[in-house]
Amino acid sequence: MTDRTADRMSDPRAERTRAKLRQALLAECEERPFEEVSVAALVRRAGVGRATFYLHYADLRALAVDACATVVRDAVEALHAWRGTPTPANVPPALTDFFASLPAHAGLYRTLLHEGGSGPLGDLLHQRLRTRSHHERALAGAPAPELIASAVASTFAGVLADWLHARIPATPEEIATQTWRLLLALHGTRLS
């Protein structure tokens, strides 16, 4: 990141502009598929110029990943929202709430999170979840933090993507419970 890019990222006016662009994209995607959204319609809705758009984002996909970054943060937080000793019966309410919140922008998420968990949103989710899981396992002195963190991140990204793409039929409550139990099983795996 150049000094100029860092300055633009920390400038409150620049953040307000990016927030307008993110909101405009989400509003556009409520009316049409992402593939049909144009930069012209987006900047018109956001009330900014085309040059301003390109000052902040290389293209619509970069804006879409930025607009969806909160879903990645929310996923990581929801998976780590438990207190006490995690058990299969005590699914964190935040995880159920997370899955229940996804249908509002599911079309956009499906564009960026491909089946199996790949795609720009899947890559971001995998990286952030793997980092958080590794950190927490290492702090707890749990065995194989690299391996388990990678398995947790890959599993969650894949399950989330396949659920969004209707490959796993389940309500938000059901998928939250099934995912929670699956991830607990991964954390409890004995490797020796």
JSON list of C-alpha atoms in Angstrom, two decimals:
[
{"chain": "A", "resi": 1, "resn": "MET", "atom": "CA", "xyz": [0.00, 0.00, 0.00]},
{"chain": "A", "resi": 2, "resn": "THR", "atom": "CA", "xyz": [1.44, 3.37, -0.99]},
{"chain": "A", "resi": 3, "resn": "ASP", "atom": "CA", "xyz": [1.45, 6.36, 1.36]},
{"chain": "A", "resi": 4, "resn": "ARG", "atom": "CA", "xyz": [-1.13, 8.02, -0.87]},
{"chain": "A", "resi": 5, "resn": "THR", "atom": "CA", "xyz": [-3.44, 4.97, -0.70]},
{"chain": "A", "resi": 6, "resn": "ALA", "atom": "CA", "xyz": [-3.00, 4.80, 3.07]},
{"chain": "A", "resi": 7, "resn": "ASP", "atom": "CA", "xyz": [-3.87, 8.51, 3.38]},
{"chain": "A", "resi": 8, "resn": "ARG", "atom": "CA", "xyz": [-6.99, 8.00, 1.26]},
{"chain": "A", "resi": 9, "resn": "MET", "atom": "CA", "xyz": [-8.01, 4.97, 3.35]},
{"chain": "A", "resi": 10, "resn": "SER", "atom": "CA", "xyz": [-7.76, 6.93, 6.63]},
{"chain": "A", "resi": 11, "resn": "ASP", "atom": "CA", "xyz": [-9.43, 10.12, 5.35]},
{"chain": "A", "resi": 12, "resn": "PRO", "atom": "CA", "xyz": [-12.97, 10.43, 6.83]},
{"chain": "A", "resi": 13, "resn": "ARG", "atom": "CA", "xyz": [-14.25, 11.99, 3.60]},
{"chain": "A", "resi": 14, "resn": "ALA", "atom": "CA", "xyz": [-12.90, 9.08, 1.59]},
{"chain": "A", "resi": 15, "resn": "GLU", "atom": "CA", "xyz": [-14.56, 6.64, 4.00]},
{"chain": "A", "resi": 16, "resn": "ARG", "atom": "CA", "xyz": [-17.89, 8.47, 3.60]},
{"chain": "A", "resi": 17, "resn": "THR", "atom": "CA", "xyz": [-17.54, 8.19, -0.18]},
{"chain": "A", "resi": 18, "resn": "ARG", "atom": "CA", "xyz": [-16.75, 4.48, 0.03]},
{"chain": "A", "resi": 19, "resn": "ALA", "atom": "CA", "xyz": [-19.73, 4.01, 2.35]},
{"chain": "A", "resi": 20, "resn": "LYS", "atom": "CA", "xyz": [-21.99, 5.73, -0.21]},
{"chain": "A", "resi": 21, "resn": "LEU", "atom": "CA", "xyz": [-20.64, 3.49, -2.94]},
{"chain": "A", "resi": 22, "resn": "ARG", "atom": "CA", "xyz": [-21.11, 0.34, -0.84]},
{"chain": "A", "resi": 23, "resn": "GLN", "atom": "CA", "xyz": [-24.69, 1.30, 0.01]},
{"chain": "A", "resi": 24, "resn": "ALA", "atom": "CA", "xyz": [-25.42, 2.15, -3.62]},
{"chain": "A", "resi": 25, "resn": "LEU", "atom": "CA", "xyz": [-24.11, -1.23, -4.73]},
{"chain": "A", "resi": 26, "resn": "LEU", "atom": "CA", "xyz": [-26.23, -3.10, -2.18]},
{"chain": "A", "resi": 27, "resn": "ALA", "atom": "CA", "xyz": [-29.29, -1.11, -3.28]},
{"chain": "A", "resi": 28, "resn": "GLU", "atom": "CA", "xyz": [-28.57, -1.82, -6.95]},
{"chain": "A", "resi": 29, "resn": "CYS", "atom": "CA", "xyz": [-28.18, -5.52, -6.21]},
{"chain": "A", "resi": 30, "resn": "GLU", "atom": "CA", "xyz": [-31.59, -5.57, -4.54]},
{"chain": "A", "resi": 31, "resn": "GLU", "atom": "CA", "xyz": [-33.05, -4.53, -7.90]},
{"chain": "A", "resi": 32, "resn": "ARG", "atom": "CA", "xyz": [-30.93, -6.55, -10.33]},
{"chain": "A", "resi": 33, "resn": "PRO", "atom": "CA", "xyz": [-28.22, -9.23, -10.40]},
{"chain": "A", "resi": 34, "resn": "PHE", "atom": "CA", "xyz": [-24.68, -7.99, -9.82]},
{"chain": "A", "resi": 35, "resn": "GLU", "atom": "CA", "xyz": [-23.76, -8.84, -13.42]},
{"chain": "A", "resi": 36, "resn": "GLU", "atom": "CA", "xyz": [-26.29, -6.24, -14.61]},
{"chain": "A", "resi": 37, "resn": "VAL", "atom": "CA", "xyz": [-25.05, -3.41, -12.38]},
{"chain": "A", "resi": 38, "resn": "SER", "atom": "CA", "xyz": [-23.14, -0.70, -14.22]},
{"chain": "A", "resi": 39, "resn": "VAL", "atom": "CA", "xyz": [-20.68, 1.84, -12.89]},
{"chain": "A", "resi": 40, "resn": "ALA", "atom": "CA", "xyz": [-22.84, 4.58, -14.41]},
{"chain": "A", "resi": 41, "resn": "ALA", "atom": "CA", "xyz": [-25.96, 3.51, -12.48]},
{"chain": "A", "resi": 42, "resn": "LEU", "atom": "CA", "xyz": [-23.95, 3.00, -9.33]},
{"chain": "A", "resi": 43, "resn": "VAL", "atom": "CA", "xyz": [-22.30, 6.44, -9.29]},
{"chain": "A", "resi": 44, "resn": "ARG", "atom": "CA", "xyz": [-25.62, 8.07, -10.15]},
{"chain": "A", "resi": 45, "resn": "ARG", "atom": "CA", "xyz": [-27.24, 6.37, -7.15]},
{"chain": "A", "resi": 46, "resn": "ALA", "atom": "CA", "xyz": [-24.31, 7.20, -4.87]},
{"chain": "A", "resi": 47, "resn": "GLY", "atom": "CA", "xyz": [-24.19, 10.81, -6.02]},
{"chain": "A", "resi": 48, "resn": "VAL", "atom": "CA", "xyz": [-20.51, 10.73, -6.91]},
{"chain": "A", "resi": 49, "resn": "GLY", "atom": "CA", "xyz": [-18.57, 11.05, -10.14]},
{"chain": "A", "resi": 50, "resn": "ARG", "atom": "CA", "xyz": [-17.21, 8.20, -12.20]},
{"chain": "A", "resi": 51, "resn": "ALA", "atom": "CA", "xyz": [-13.65, 9.38, -11.58]},
{"chain": "A", "resi": 52, "resn": "THR", "atom": "CA", "xyz": [-14.34, 9.29, -7.84]},
{"chain": "A", "resi": 53, "resn": "PHE", "atom": "CA", "xyz": [-15.44, 5.69, -8.15]},
{"chain": "A", "resi": 54, "resn": "TYR", "atom": "CA", "xyz": [-12.18, 4.73, -9.87]},
{"chain": "A", "resi": 55, "resn": "LEU", "atom": "CA", "xyz": [-10.17, 6.70, -7.31]},
{"chain": "A", "resi": 56, "resn": "HIS", "atom": "CA", "xyz": [-11.44, 4.26, -4.66]},
{"chain": "A", "resi": 57, "resn": "TYR", "atom": "CA", "xyz": [-12.00, 0.98, -6.54]},
{"chain": "A", "resi": 58, "resn": "ALA", "atom": "CA", "xyz": [-10.39, -0.71, -9.51]},
{"chain": "A", "resi": 59, "resn": "ASP", "atom": "CA", "xyz": [-13.72, -2.13, -10.67]},
{"chain": "A", "resi": 60, "resn": "LEU", "atom": "CA", "xyz": [-17.18, -3.20, -9.52]},
{"chain": "A", "resi": 61, "resn": "ARG", "atom": "CA", "xyz": [-15.90, -6.52, -8.19]},
{"chain": "A", "resi": 62, "resn": "ALA", "atom": "CA", "xyz": [-13.44, -4.74, -5.86]},
{"chain": "A", "resi": 63, "resn": "LEU", "atom": "CA", "xyz": [-16.30, -2.59, -4.57]},
{"chain": "A", "resi": 64, "resn": "ALA", "atom": "CA", "xyz": [-18.48, -5.69, -4.13]},
{"chain": "A", "resi": 65, "resn": "VAL", "atom": "CA", "xyz": [-15.81, -7.45, -2.06]},
{"chain": "A", "resi": 66, "resn": "ASP", "atom": "CA", "xyz": [-15.46, -4.33, 0.08]},
{"chain": "A", "resi": 67, "resn": "ALA", "atom": "CA", "xyz": [-19.25, -4.04, 0.45]},
{"chain": "A", "resi": 68, "resn": "CYS", "atom": "CA", "xyz": [-19.41, -7.68, 1.53]},
{"chain": "A", "resi": 69, "resn": "ALA", "atom": "CA", "xyz": [-16.42, -7.54, 3.88]},
{"chain": "A", "resi": 70, "resn": "THR", "atom": "CA", "xyz": [-18.81, -7.03, 6.79]},
{"chain": "A", "resi": 71, "resn": "VAL", "atom": "CA", "xyz": [-20.29, -10.47, 6.14]},
{"chain": "A", "resi": 72, "resn": "VAL", "atom": "CA", "xyz": [-16.81, -11.93, 6.57]},
{"chain": "A", "resi": 73, "resn": "ARG", "atom": "CA", "xyz": [-16.30, -10.03, 9.82]},
{"chain": "A", "resi": 74, "resn": "ASP", "atom": "CA", "xyz": [-19.76, -11.09, 11.01]},
{"chain": "A", "resi": 75, "resn": "ALA", "atom": "CA", "xyz": [-19.04, -14.74, 10.17]},
{"chain": "A", "resi": 76, "resn": "VAL", "atom": "CA", "xyz": [-15.77, -14.77, 12.07]},
{"chain": "A", "resi": 77, "resn": "GLU", "atom": "CA", "xyz": [-17.35, -13.04, 15.07]},
{"chain": "A", "resi": 78, "resn": "ALA", "atom": "CA", "xyz": [-20.41, -15.33, 15.05]},
{"chain": "A", "resi": 79, "resn": "LEU", "atom": "CA", "xyz": [-18.22, -18.43, 15.10]},
{"chain": "A", "resi": 80, "resn": "HIS", "atom": "CA", "xyz": [-16.33, -17.09, 18.09]},
{"chain": "A", "resi": 81, "resn": "ALA", "atom": "CA", "xyz": [-19.32, -15.71, 20.02]},
{"chain": "A", "resi": 82, "resn": "TRP", "atom": "CA", "xyz": [-19.57, -18.61, 22.46]},
{"chain": "A", "resi": 83, "resn": "ARG", "atom": "CA", "xyz": [-18.85, -18.29, 26.17]},
{"chain": "A", "resi": 84, "resn": "GLY", "atom": "CA", "xyz": [-17.76, -20.98, 28.59]},
{"chain": "A", "resi": 85, "resn": "THR", "atom": "CA", "xyz": [-17.17, -24.44, 27.22]},
{"chain": "A", "resi": 86, "resn": "PRO", "atom": "CA", "xyz": [-18.59, -24.90, 23.71]},
{"chain": "A", "resi": 87, "resn": "THR", "atom": "CA", "xyz": [-20.95, -27.84, 23.37]},
{"chain": "A", "resi": 88, "resn": "PRO", "atom": "CA", "xyz": [-22.89, -29.19, 20.38]},
{"chain": "A", "resi": 89, "resn": "ALA", "atom": "CA", "xyz": [-26.18, -28.33, 22.08]},
{"chain": "A", "resi": 90, "resn": "ASN", "atom": "CA", "xyz": [-25.30, -24.67, 22.70]},
{"chain": "A", "resi": 91, "resn": "VAL", "atom": "CA", "xyz": [-25.14, -23.05, 19.28]},
{"chain": "A", "resi": 92, "resn": "PRO", "atom": "CA", "xyz": [-24.17, -19.40, 19.69]},
{"chain": "A", "resi": 93, "resn": "PRO", "atom": "CA", "xyz": [-27.24, -17.26, 18.89]},
{"chain": "A", "resi": 94, "resn": "ALA", "atom": "CA", "xyz": [-24.93, -15.01, 16.87]},
{"chain": "A", "resi": 95, "resn": "LEU", "atom": "CA", "xyz": [-24.27, -17.90, 14.47]},
{"chain": "A", "resi": 96, "resn": "THR", "atom": "CA", "xyz": [-27.98, -18.46, 13.87]},
{"chain": "A", "resi": 97, "resn": "ASP", "atom": "CA", "xyz": [-28.49, -14.71, 13.47]},
{"chain": "A", "resi": 98, "resn": "PHE", "atom": "CA", "xyz": [-25.62, -14.63, 10.99]},
{"chain": "A", "resi": 99, "resn": "PHE", "atom": "CA", "xyz": [-27.17, -17.27, 8.75]},
{"chain": "A", "resi": 100, "resn": "ALA", "atom": "CA", "xyz": [-30.60, -15.62, 9.06]},
{"chain": "A", "resi": 101, "resn": "SER", "atom": "CA", "xyz": [-29.14, -12.30, 7.87]},
{"chain": "A", "resi": 102, "resn": "LEU", "atom": "CA", "xyz": [-27.71, -13.67, 4.62]},
{"chain": "A", "resi": 103, "resn": "PRO", "atom": "CA", "xyz": [-30.80, -13.98, 2.38]},
{"chain": "A", "resi": 104, "resn": "ALA", "atom": "CA", "xyz": [-31.13, -10.18, 2.08]},
{"chain": "A", "resi": 105, "resn": "HIS", "atom": "CA", "xyz": [-28.05, -10.03, -0.17]},
{"chain": "A", "resi": 106, "resn": "ALA", "atom": "CA", "xyz": [-27.70, -13.70, -1.10]},
{"chain": "A", "resi": 107, "resn": "GLY", "atom": "CA", "xyz": [-27.48, -12.98, -4.83]},
{"chain": "A", "resi": 108, "resn": "LEU", "atom": "CA", "xyz": [-24.46, -10.74, -4.38]},
{"chain": "A", "resi": 109, "resn": "TYR", "atom": "CA", "xyz": [-22.84, -13.15, -1.94]},
{"chain": "A", "resi": 110, "resn": "ARG", "atom": "CA", "xyz": [-23.32, -16.02, -4.43]},
{"chain": "A", "resi": 111, "resn": "THR", "atom": "CA", "xyz": [-21.55, -13.95, -7.09]},
{"chain": "A", "resi": 112, "resn": "LEU", "atom": "CA", "xyz": [-18.50, -13.51, -4.87]},
{"chain": "A", "resi": 113, "resn": "LEU", "atom": "CA", "xyz": [-18.59, -16.81, -2.97]},
{"chain": "A", "resi": 114, "resn": "HIS", "atom": "CA", "xyz": [-18.58, -19.69, -5.42]},
{"chain": "A", "resi": 115, "resn": "GLU", "atom": "CA", "xyz": [-19.75, -23.21, -4.69]},
{"chain": "A", "resi": 116, "resn": "GLY", "atom": "CA", "xyz": [-17.20, -24.99, -2.53]},
{"chain": "A", "resi": 117, "resn": "GLY", "atom": "CA", "xyz": [-16.05, -21.73, -0.94]},
{"chain": "A", "resi": 118, "resn": "SER", "atom": "CA", "xyz": [-13.81, -20.23, -3.61]},
{"chain": "A", "resi": 119, "resn": "GLY", "atom": "CA", "xyz": [-14.11, -16.78, -5.15]},
{"chain": "A", "resi": 120, "resn": "PRO", "atom": "CA", "xyz": [-13.00, -13.39, -3.82]},
{"chain": "A", "resi": 121, "resn": "LEU", "atom": "CA", "xyz": [-15.32, -13.44, -0.81]},
{"chain": "A", "resi": 122, "resn": "GLY", "atom": "CA", "xyz": [-14.46, -17.06, -0.05]},
{"chain": "A", "resi": 123, "resn": "ASP", "atom": "CA", "xyz": [-10.74, -16.29, -0.19]},
{"chain": "A", "resi": 124, "resn": "LEU", "atom": "CA", "xyz": [-11.18, -13.38, 2.21]},
{"chain": "A", "resi": 125, "resn": "LEU", "atom": "CA", "xyz": [-13.35, -15.44, 4.56]},
{"chain": "A", "resi": 126, "resn": "HIS", "atom": "CA", "xyz": [-10.89, -18.33, 4.54]},
{"chain": "A", "resi": 127, "resn": "GLN", "atom": "CA", "xyz": [-7.91, -16.07, 5.28]},
{"chain": "A", "resi": 128, "resn": "ARG", "atom": "CA", "xyz": [-9.58, -14.17, 8.14]},
{"chain": "A", "resi": 129, "resn": "LEU", "atom": "CA", "xyz": [-11.17, -17.22, 9.74]},
{"chain": "A", "resi": 130, "resn": "ARG", "atom": "CA", "xyz": [-7.95, -19.24, 9.48]},
{"chain": "A", "resi": 131, "resn": "THR", "atom": "CA", "xyz": [-6.01, -16.39, 11.10]},
{"chain": "A", "resi": 132, "resn": "ARG", "atom": "CA", "xyz": [-8.50, -16.01, 13.97]},
{"chain": "A", "resi": 133, "resn": "SER", "atom": "CA", "xyz": [-8.82, -19.75, 14.58]},
{"chain": "A", "resi": 134, "resn": "HIS", "atom": "CA", "xyz": [-5.06, -20.23, 14.53]},
{"chain": "A", "resi": 135, "resn": "HIS", "atom": "CA", "xyz": [-4.57, -17.38, 16.98]},
{"chain": "A", "resi": 136, "resn": "GLU", "atom": "CA", "xyz": [-7.14, -18.73, 19.41]},
{"chain": "A", "resi": 137, "resn": "ARG", "atom": "CA", "xyz": [-5.89, -22.33, 19.21]},
{"chain": "A", "resi": 138, "resn": "ALA", "atom": "CA", "xyz": [-2.30, -21.19, 19.73]},
{"chain": "A", "resi": 139, "resn": "LEU", "atom": "CA", "xyz": [-3.31, -19.08, 22.75]},
{"chain": "A", "resi": 140, "resn": "ALA", "atom": "CA", "xyz": [-5.13, -22.06, 24.25]},
{"chain": "A", "resi": 141, "resn": "GLY", "atom": "CA", "xyz": [-2.17, -24.36, 23.61]},
{"chain": "A", "resi": 142, "resn": "ALA", "atom": "CA", "xyz": [-4.39, -26.62, 21.49]},
{"chain": "A", "resi": 143, "resn": "PRO", "atom": "CA", "xyz": [-2.57, -29.10, 19.24]},
{"chain": "A", "resi": 144, "resn": "ALA", "atom": "CA", "xyz": [-2.01, -28.55, 15.52]},
{"chain": "A", "resi": 145, "resn": "PRO", "atom": "CA", "xyz": [-3.23, -24.95, 15.32]},
{"chain": "A", "resi": 146, "resn": "GLU", "atom": "CA", "xyz": [-2.18, -24.59, 11.66]},
{"chain": "A", "resi": 147, "resn": "LEU", "atom": "CA", "xyz": [-3.94, -27.75, 10.51]},
{"chain": "A", "resi": 148, "resn": "ILE", "atom": "CA", "xyz": [-7.15, -27.30, 12.48]},
{"chain": "A", "resi": 149, "resn": "ALA", "atom": "CA", "xyz": [-7.41, -23.59, 11.65]},
{"chain": "A", "resi": 150, "resn": "SER", "atom": "CA", "xyz": [-7.08, -24.39, 7.96]},
{"chain": "A", "resi": 151, "resn": "ALA", "atom": "CA", "xyz": [-9.66, -27.18, 8.21]},
{"chain": "A", "resi": 152, "resn": "VAL", "atom": "CA", "xyz": [-12.12, -24.96, 10.09]},
{"chain": "A", "resi": 153, "resn": "ALA", "atom": "CA", "xyz": [-11.74, -22.10, 7.59]},
{"chain": "A", "resi": 154, "resn": "SER", "atom": "CA", "xyz": [-12.08, -24.37, 4.56]},
{"chain": "A", "resi": 155, "resn": "THR", "atom": "CA", "xyz": [-15.04, -26.24, 6.01]},
{"chain": "A", "resi": 156, "resn": "PHE", "atom": "CA", "xyz": [-16.94, -23.13, 7.02]},
{"chain": "A", "resi": 157, "resn": "ALA", "atom": "CA", "xyz": [-16.35, -21.32, 3.71]},
{"chain": "A", "resi": 158, "resn": "GLY", "atom": "CA", "xyz": [-17.42, -24.41, 1.76]},
{"chain": "A", "resi": 159, "resn": "VAL", "atom": "CA", "xyz": [-20.55, -25.07, 3.83]},
{"chain": "A", "resi": 160, "resn": "LEU", "atom": "CA", "xyz": [-21.57, -21.40, 3.73]},
{"chain": "A", "resi": 161, "resn": "ALA", "atom": "CA", "xyz": [-21.11, -21.21, -0.03]},
{"chain": "A", "resi": 162, "resn": "ASP", "atom": "CA", "xyz": [-22.92, -24.46, -0.73]},
{"chain": "A", "resi": 163, "resn": "TRP", "atom": "CA", "xyz": [-25.81, -23.40, 1.52]},
{"chain": "A", "resi": 164, "resn": "LEU", "atom": "CA", "xyz": [-26.07, -20.04, -0.26]},
{"chain": "A", "resi": 165, "resn": "HIS", "atom": "CA", "xyz": [-26.06, -21.87, -3.60]},
{"chain": "A", "resi": 166, "resn": "ALA", "atom": "CA", "xyz": [-28.88, -24.16, -2.35]},
{"chain": "A", "resi": 167, "resn": "ARG", "atom": "CA", "xyz": [-26.68, -27.26, -2.39]},
{"chain": "A", "resi": 168, "resn": "ILE", "atom": "CA", "xyz": [-27.44, -27.86, 1.29]},
{"chain": "A", "resi": 169, "resn": "PRO", "atom": "CA", "xyz": [-31.16, -27.68, 2.04]},
{"chain": "A", "resi": 170, "resn": "ALA", "atom": "CA", "xyz": [-31.58, -26.25, 5.53]},
{"chain": "A", "resi": 171, "resn": "THR", "atom": "CA", "xyz": [-33.13, -23.33, 7.36]},
{"chain": "A", "resi": 172, "resn": "PRO", "atom": "CA", "xyz": [-30.79, -20.79, 8.94]},
{"chain": "A", "resi": 173, "resn": "GLU", "atom": "CA", "xyz": [-31.37, -22.45, 12.32]},
{"chain": "A", "resi": 174, "resn": "GLU", "atom": "CA", "xyz": [-30.63, -25.92, 10.93]},
{"chain": "A", "resi": 175, "resn": "ILE", "atom": "CA", "xyz": [-27.48, -24.89, 9.07]},
{"chain": "A", "resi": 176, "resn": "ALA", "atom": "CA", "xyz": [-26.20, -22.97, 12.10]},
{"chain": "A", "resi": 177, "resn": "THR", "atom": "CA", "xyz": [-26.66, -26.06, 14.31]},
{"chain": "A", "resi": 178, "resn": "GLN", "atom": "CA", "xyz": [-25.13, -28.45, 11.77]},
{"chain": "A", "resi": 179, "resn": "THR", "atom": "CA", "xyz": [-22.19, -26.13, 11.08]},
{"chain": "A", "resi": 180, "resn": "TRP", "atom": "CA", "xyz": [-21.54, -25.58, 14.78]},
{"chain": "A", "resi": 181, "resn": "ARG", "atom": "CA", "xyz": [-21.46, -29.31, 15.46]},
{"chain": "A", "resi": 182, "resn": "LEU", "atom": "CA", "xyz": [-19.21, -29.96, 12.48]},
{"chain": "A", "resi": 183, "resn": "LEU", "atom": "CA", "xyz": [-16.72, -27.30, 13.52]},
{"chain": "A", "resi": 184, "resn": "LEU", "atom": "CA", "xyz": [-16.69, -28.52, 17.12]},
{"chain": "A", "resi": 185, "resn": "ALA", "atom": "CA", "xyz": [-15.91, -31.99, 15.81]},
{"chain": "A", "resi": 186, "resn": "LEU", "atom": "CA", "xyz": [-12.96, -30.57, 13.85]},
{"chain": "A", "resi": 187, "resn": "HIS", "atom": "CA", "xyz": [-11.68, -28.79, 16.95]},
{"chain": "A", "resi": 188, "resn": "GLY", "atom": "CA", "xyz": [-11.97, -32.00, 18.95]},
{"chain": "A", "resi": 189, "resn": "THR", "atom": "CA", "xyz": [-10.21, -34.21, 16.41]},
{"chain": "A", "resi": 190, "resn": "ARG", "atom": "CA", "xyz": [-7.36, -36.27, 17.90]},
{"chain": "A", "resi": 191, "resn": "LEU", "atom": "CA", "xyz": [-4.44, -36.29, 15.51]},
{"chain": "A", "resi": 192, "resn": "SER", "atom": "CA", "xyz": [-2.22, -38.79, 17.28]}
]
